[in-house]
């Protein structure tokens, strides 16, 4: 198959001869057949582990390593996503030194893929540590080892490194790759992530614990400094990670059999078993509250604690299971879409006390009455309801969070908020409290997985048959390959279509975008990482198309993964991404077009002065958008380049933050370069952390935001008229704007005259609200404090500004 893949020009005779060649050079020094269930590799010297073919379904096998003792727990699998047929499948050690798994004597489904060696002294050895090692005995060199390619389990002394990750299995009985991932992120922090079919989010450690340095509990003391990115469980039960996270099992000290597994429910557990026991016991748990694990119950369903099983999932009223055997698929509406212009008469709002749907807020409204929240929701067809909190305790006033997606739902006793679900008036729903909880089956039951296999008749001349079969095999492989290409292409199109139907987000071809921009003729902006062009799509939508530079080295799938995360962020103060293009060396992003351009253009324009109310709204909206990025969208995206050029204004002068997520997208390639390549952002707006090489947190965005706000108030650019020569000088020039405002404010209060009138942008004349300027300057100056821990968080800024908006 690899030979086939590599050949782009399908030269039939050449291919056939290559396949024949392969068939006749199948000589191997060692082979294990699926048809002989007693053929196993025992670990040496004690036989703690066994390697061999393991049945994962009817007539479906995986090559695996398991504990020899019951319950025969699997610790590693070679081909978890491609089980092989129970007939004629083999594991062979070829003379090239490669270990190869062949399905039904036809397709290679897995290989160690090492560079061919000429050594005659290859040895496959299963160590008593559980490590399957391919050794070159002549040089005593490890050519390959299973410890370098973990699946969902780490054994004692098996390091998990930055380049690998643990991926959970799909369910308790299905060993194929599931939705949870344990990995080191680009900040060197060990994280747990849910990577579902439609959304993905990091949920451990929690973003809000990470961004504040006073966090306690699990995130306490995580360090971003150490880039060795390695975590290991030792013989005594201590887990030590290079981000300074350490855990000790409850039975720490004793040398027992232990394994660390990322289970299919998204939790990491360390299991221990004493000699003579036949059951694993949990000796360490990463997240004690199972309902806080993202994606544990799919969309439109909610998780609740259950005395016996720990948790269960239930559909919201008016919804039904997509697949009652698989909770992760969630629920769908049990009614037709009904929203239109006079929806007010047709919606009903159902109160679900003690419910919470975490994240994915479409909008946040503070100090709104219940009625006002209902009206906000009615205005938006996609609004599925809102989270409502009365805010009696914290004195923030009542708040509502509008939701267009209902994810990460949980019902927990004592939770103070209420979720208000919107349903059609005509729909008869059952209240969960009255009807009892509707439960699906056990998550992911066993489905029989059949491997197709057609038995060949073995008569006639063996020699002839061999030739004939090989030729036939070649043609078959070719046909299979062509059909596969065809199906795959169709499938990809279909997926793109489904995604488009759901979110309006889609993949564009390069030709399409070239045409839309008339050959990239109308440039409307240029910034870090790319150039922006105006374009008109075939459906007459006007769009902004950003062409990225310097991402050509990035793999398409990686790019896709990042982009689809950005594309799913949905907030009224973030620019909407409509799609992307990844073709060959081209990487483009398609955004909604903003009629009123950027804040920078508006501030420098003399003809069309932004009035004070608009400026205040822009400050509030930008804060909300950034708060969403930092804390609520769960992916914990830092912007790293906040400036007036990146704040766009729609037709109502509502601000939309643009260019977020790119820092992550562009960062991948130069992660390991010198510290200077770390520096991002724009002169004048950069926080001192960049210059002094301190850890980068969400507070760098808070700093830049503060500078932008000061610029909006004063009309003075932090960079204007300053000659920049060195980075060292960097921290001083925007100091001028900051110091100037600070001094005016201090002197003003001494003298008693209004300092506000002295700093405010002269273009505003006398049309401004002194109160609002005072509060905005106060907040902005806190944002630009040198010491990052003194700066407020973005959501705190948004809250303070919003509360003033209502008072004034
Ligand atoms: C094999 O196991 C022994 C201890 O049982 C250990 O010292 C050795 O390093 C292991 N070898 C490999 C290649 O894992
Ligand atoms: C980084 O982490 C590794 C592994 O935990 C540790 O051995 C090393 O000492 C750490 N380096 C620093 C500078 O802390
Ligand atoms: C790592 O943790 C230890 C104590 O657990 C603490 O003393 C040390 O300062 C931490 N290091 C970093 C870089 O956070
Ligand atoms: C609602 O009505 C207005 C005119 O009254 C129309 O322009 C608009 O398209 C309608 N919207 C929907 C969703 O039907
Ligand atoms: C396991 O899950 C995968 C992915 O959902 C599915 O394709 C496969 O058929 C399942 N296998 C079994 C044995 O149920
Ligand atoms: C909420 O609104 C009420 C009345 O409009 C006002 O008295 C109160 O101060 C507001 N609270 C906050 C936190 O904005």
mmCIF file of C-alpha atoms in Angstrom, residues 108 145 206 236 274 312 460 494 589 613-614 619 697 713 725 750:
data_model
loop_
_atom_site.group_PDB
_atom_site.id
_atom_site.type_symbol
_atom_site.label_atom_id
_atom_site.label_comp_id
_atom_site.label_asym_id
_atom_site.label_seq_id
_atom_site.Cartn_x
_atom_site.Cartn_y
_atom_site.Cartn_z
ATOM 1 C CA UNK A 108 -0.653 -4.124 5.601
ATOM 2 C CA UNK A 145 9.783 -0.016 21.319
ATOM 3 C CA UNK A 206 -9.618 24.625 34.063
ATOM 4 C CA UNK A 236 6.347 3.625 44.033
ATOM 5 C CA UNK A 274 -1.604 -6.360 44.809
ATOM 6 C CA UNK A 312 -25.704 9.322 34.064
ATOM 7 C CA UNK A 460 -4.693 -26.705 -9.595
ATOM 8 C CA UNK A 494 -20.232 14.870 2.423
ATOM 9 C CA UNK A 589 -9.227 31.952 5.994
ATOM 10 C CA UNK A 613 -21.233 56.323 23.295
ATOM 11 C CA UNK A 614 -19.866 54.320 20.386
ATOM 12 C CA UNK A 619 -14.583 49.138 24.899
ATOM 13 C CA UNK A 697 -0.578 34.496 30.158
ATOM 14 C CA UNK A 713 -10.122 58.049 25.013
ATOM 15 C CA UNK A 725 15.403 51.136 17.469
ATOM 16 C CA UNK A 750 -4.794 67.534 43.474
#
